[in-house]
Amino acid sequence: MKYNFNIILIGAGDSAVEIVDYILNDKKFNLKKNFIKIFDNNFKNRKYFYRLNKNIKLESIKKFNLFKDINAKALITFGDSQLRTKYKSILVKKKIKLFKLIHSTSYVSNTAKVSSGAVICPMSVIGSYAEVKENVYINSGALIGHHSVIKKNSVISPNCFFGGNTKIGNNGFVGAGTNIYPGVSIGDNCKVAAGSSITKNI
C-alpha cells in the first residue's frame, strides 16, 4: 500500500513505537511529503519516537478533538480492545478514515480479507479465506488459520495459533502463545489468558 497521506496514530505506547518503525522502514512512505502525528496523554516513549525521526509530532488527546485534515488517515495502536472501540467511534464522528498496515514480512493469502484499521505485524500468517475485520490488531508471529474470522476491535497477541475455521468475537483479547483448536468459536468481549489452549467454544 502506498502511504500518500498524513498519518495519525492514536496511542503512544510500546506498540505505537513499533508501528512507527514499520512505517518509516517502508520505502513507500515519504516523511518529507507527509507527517506522522501521535495523540495520547502519556509520552513515556518520546525519546524513542525522536530517535526514529525528529519530525514526528506528539500531541495531547485534547488537541486531537480540534484536529482537522482531509488528507489524514488513522490507526489505533492501543492493545486494549475497549480503547480501540472508543477511539474508533471518535474517528468515525470526525470523519477520519482508518487505513490498514500489513508488514512486508507477513503473508496474507490472496483470498483473505483484511479490513481498514487492521494492523498485521511482522511474521504473521493470514490463511486462505480468513477474515480480519475492522480495527483488529494482530501482533508478531500469529498464525490465523484458513476460513477463520476475527471480528472488530479485537487484539491478538504474539505467537498465537488459530486452527482453521476459528472465530473470535468483537472486542476480544487473546493472550500471547495461545492455541485455539480448529472450529472453536469465542464470543464477544472475551479475554483469553496467555498460554491458553482453547478446545471448546466460549
Short mmCIF file of C-alpha atoms in Angstrom, two decimals:
data_model
loop_
_atom_site.label_atom_id
_atom_site.label_comp_id
_atom_site.label_asym_id
_atom_site.label_seq_id
_atom_site.Cartn_x
_atom_site.Cartn_y
_atom_site.Cartn_z
CA MET A 1 0.00 0.00 0.00
CA LYS A 2 1.26 3.47 -0.86
CA TYR A 3 1.00 5.87 2.07
CA ASN A 4 0.37 9.10 0.16
CA PHE A 5 -1.50 10.68 3.08
CA ASN A 6 -0.79 12.12 6.52
CA ILE A 7 -0.79 9.53 9.30
CA ILE A 8 -2.45 9.86 12.69
CA LEU A 9 -1.75 7.34 15.43
CA ILE A 10 -4.00 7.19 18.47
CA GLY A 11 -1.87 5.97 21.37
CA ALA A 12 1.84 6.45 22.09
CA GLY A 13 2.61 3.19 23.90
CA ASP A 14 5.13 0.50 23.01
CA SER A 15 3.12 -0.83 20.08
CA ALA A 16 3.00 2.70 18.64
CA VAL A 17 6.82 2.75 18.62
CA GLU A 18 6.80 -0.48 16.64
CA ILE A 19 4.17 0.80 14.21
CA VAL A 20 6.13 4.00 13.54
CA ASP A 21 9.23 1.88 12.95
CA TYR A 22 7.32 -0.29 10.45
CA ILE A 23 6.02 2.77 8.58
CA LEU A 24 9.38 4.55 8.41
CA ASN A 25 11.11 1.42 7.13
CA ASP A 26 8.57 1.10 4.32
CA LYS A 27 10.07 2.69 1.23
CA LYS A 28 6.57 3.66 0.08
CA PHE A 29 6.24 6.27 2.84
CA ASN A 30 7.89 9.67 2.43
CA LEU A 31 8.06 11.71 5.64
CA LYS A 32 9.21 14.76 3.67
CA LYS A 33 5.84 14.92 1.92
CA ASN A 34 3.58 13.70 4.72
CA PHE A 35 3.56 13.84 8.51
CA ILE A 36 3.03 11.43 11.38
CA LYS A 37 1.15 12.81 14.40
CA ILE A 38 0.69 10.77 17.56
CA PHE A 39 -2.08 11.64 20.01
CA ASP A 40 -2.01 10.48 23.64
CA ASN A 41 -1.71 11.83 27.18
CA ASN A 42 1.32 9.71 28.08
CA PHE A 43 4.58 10.23 26.21
CA LYS A 44 6.92 7.93 28.11
CA ASN A 45 8.27 6.81 24.72
CA ARG A 46 9.04 10.32 23.46
CA LYS A 47 12.79 9.64 23.17
CA TYR A 48 12.17 6.51 21.08
CA PHE A 49 9.95 8.36 18.61
CA TYR A 50 12.55 11.10 18.26
CA ARG A 51 15.30 8.54 17.68
CA LEU A 52 13.23 7.11 14.85
CA ASN A 53 12.62 10.55 13.35
CA LYS A 54 12.71 14.01 14.93
CA ASN A 55 9.91 15.21 12.63
CA ILE A 56 7.31 13.01 14.32
CA LYS A 57 4.81 15.20 16.18
CA LEU A 58 3.42 14.28 19.59
CA GLU A 59 0.15 15.90 20.65
CA SER A 60 -2.24 15.58 23.58
CA ILE A 61 -5.64 13.92 23.17
CA LYS A 62 -7.24 17.33 23.83
CA LYS A 63 -5.61 18.64 20.65
CA PHE A 64 -7.00 15.69 18.74
CA ASN A 65 -10.50 16.98 19.45
CA LEU A 66 -9.58 20.09 17.43
CA PHE A 67 -7.72 18.23 14.68
CA LYS A 68 -8.94 18.51 11.08
CA ASP A 69 -7.18 17.27 7.96
CA ILE A 70 -8.90 15.93 4.86
CA ASN A 71 -5.67 14.19 3.79
CA ALA A 72 -5.19 12.24 7.03
CA LYS A 73 -5.88 8.61 7.84
CA ALA A 74 -5.53 6.90 11.19
CA LEU A 75 -4.52 3.78 13.07
CA ILE A 76 -5.32 2.97 16.68
CA THR A 77 -2.28 1.49 18.42
CA PHE A 78 -3.75 0.54 21.80
CA GLY A 79 -3.63 -3.13 22.78
CA ASP A 80 -6.81 -2.70 24.83
CA SER A 81 -9.98 -3.63 22.93
CA GLN A 82 -12.12 -1.12 24.84
CA LEU A 83 -9.80 1.75 23.93
CA ARG A 84 -9.76 0.58 20.32
CA THR A 85 -13.58 0.67 20.29
CA LYS A 86 -13.74 4.08 21.99
CA TYR A 87 -11.36 5.83 19.63
CA LYS A 88 -12.79 4.20 16.54
CA SER A 89 -16.14 5.82 17.39
CA ILE A 90 -14.42 9.20 17.79
CA LEU A 91 -12.67 8.82 14.42
CA VAL A 92 -15.99 8.00 12.75
CA LYS A 93 -17.57 11.15 14.21
CA LYS A 94 -14.62 13.22 12.99
CA LYS A 95 -14.88 11.57 9.56
CA ILE A 96 -11.26 10.40 9.68
CA LYS A 97 -10.80 7.10 7.87
CA LEU A 98 -8.76 4.18 9.13
CA PHE A 99 -6.12 2.56 6.93
CA LYS A 100 -4.61 -0.92 7.19
CA LEU A 101 -0.97 -1.72 7.86
CA ILE A 102 0.40 -5.09 6.76
CA HIS A 103 4.09 -5.63 7.45
CA SER A 104 6.08 -6.77 4.44
CA THR A 105 7.33 -9.92 6.22
CA SER A 106 3.78 -11.18 6.84
CA TYR A 107 1.91 -13.47 4.50
CA VAL A 108 -1.71 -12.69 3.72
CA SER A 109 -3.48 -15.07 1.35
CA ASN A 110 -4.94 -13.53 -1.80
CA THR A 111 -8.29 -14.99 -0.76
CA ALA A 112 -8.19 -13.47 2.75
CA LYS A 113 -9.95 -10.18 3.58
CA VAL A 114 -8.27 -7.57 5.78
CA SER A 115 -10.43 -4.57 6.65
CA SER A 116 -9.46 -0.96 7.31
CA GLY A 117 -7.79 -0.15 10.61
CA ALA A 118 -6.23 -3.61 10.87
CA VAL A 119 -2.57 -3.96 11.81
CA ILE A 120 -0.74 -7.15 10.78
CA CYS A 121 2.66 -7.22 12.48
CA PRO A 122 5.84 -9.00 11.25
CA MET A 123 5.99 -12.72 10.53
CA SER A 124 2.24 -13.28 10.82
CA VAL A 125 0.23 -15.56 8.52
CA ILE A 126 -3.37 -14.96 7.48
CA GLY A 127 -4.65 -18.13 5.83
CA SER A 128 -6.94 -18.79 2.90
CA TYR A 129 -10.41 -17.19 3.10
CA ALA A 130 -9.72 -15.84 6.59
CA GLU A 131 -11.36 -12.53 7.52
CA VAL A 132 -9.77 -9.85 9.67
CA LYS A 133 -12.44 -7.29 10.43
CA GLU A 134 -12.09 -3.56 11.06
CA ASN A 135 -9.68 -2.19 13.67
CA VAL A 136 -8.11 -5.56 14.61
CA TYR A 137 -4.54 -5.72 15.93
CA ILE A 138 -2.59 -8.91 15.13
CA ASN A 139 0.81 -8.99 16.77
CA SER A 140 4.02 -10.62 15.54
CA GLY A 141 4.20 -14.31 14.73
CA ALA A 142 0.47 -15.02 14.87
CA LEU A 143 -0.91 -17.72 12.57
CA ILE A 144 -4.57 -17.33 11.65
CA GLY A 145 -5.85 -20.49 10.00
CA HIS A 146 -7.98 -20.84 6.88
CA HIS A 147 -11.62 -19.65 7.00
CA SER A 148 -11.09 -18.08 10.43
CA VAL A 149 -12.85 -14.82 11.36
CA ILE A 150 -11.56 -12.19 13.79
CA LYS A 151 -14.23 -9.60 14.46
CA LYS A 152 -13.97 -5.86 15.09
CA ASN A 153 -11.61 -4.21 17.59
CA SER A 154 -10.02 -7.46 18.73
CA VAL A 155 -6.37 -7.84 19.79
CA ILE A 156 -4.34 -10.96 19.02
CA SER A 157 -1.06 -11.18 20.96
CA PRO A 158 2.28 -12.55 19.65
CA ASN A 159 2.74 -16.17 18.61
CA CYS A 160 -0.90 -17.24 18.76
CA PHE A 161 -2.07 -20.19 16.68
CA PHE A 162 -5.65 -20.31 15.40
CA GLY A 163 -6.69 -23.55 13.73
CA GLY A 164 -8.90 -23.44 10.65
CA ASN A 165 -12.49 -22.18 10.94
CA THR A 166 -11.96 -20.47 14.30
CA LYS A 167 -13.98 -17.40 15.21
CA ILE A 168 -13.17 -14.56 17.61
CA GLY A 169 -16.00 -12.16 18.51
CA ASN A 170 -15.98 -8.37 18.66
CA ASN A 171 -13.70 -6.66 21.22
CA GLY A 172 -11.81 -9.84 22.04
CA PHE A 173 -8.36 -10.21 23.55
CA VAL A 174 -6.20 -13.31 23.07
CA GLY A 175 -3.01 -13.53 25.16
CA ALA A 176 0.42 -14.46 23.81
CA GLY A 177 1.13 -18.04 22.81
CA THR A 178 -2.49 -19.15 22.87
CA ASN A 179 -3.59 -22.15 20.79
CA ILE A 180 -7.18 -22.22 19.59
CA TYR A 181 -8.30 -25.56 18.19
CA PRO A 182 -9.91 -25.77 14.73
CA GLY A 183 -13.60 -24.90 14.61
CA VAL A 184 -13.70 -23.23 18.03
CA SER A 185 -15.74 -20.03 18.46
CA ILE A 186 -15.08 -17.39 21.11
CA GLY A 187 -17.85 -14.86 21.72
CA ASP A 188 -17.82 -11.07 22.04
CA ASN A 189 -15.87 -9.28 24.80
CA CYS A 190 -13.89 -12.35 25.88
CA LYS A 191 -10.33 -12.25 27.28
CA VAL A 192 -8.14 -15.31 26.90
CA ALA A 193 -5.08 -15.58 29.15
CA ALA A 194 -1.60 -16.03 27.68
CA GLY A 195 -0.54 -19.61 27.05
CA SER A 196 -4.07 -21.00 26.94
CA SER A 197 -5.24 -23.94 24.86
CA ILE A 198 -8.88 -23.46 23.87
CA THR A 199 -10.56 -26.71 22.84
CA LYS A 200 -14.26 -25.76 23.22
CA ASN A 201 -16.49 -22.80 22.41
CA ILE A 202 -16.57 -19.88 24.85
#
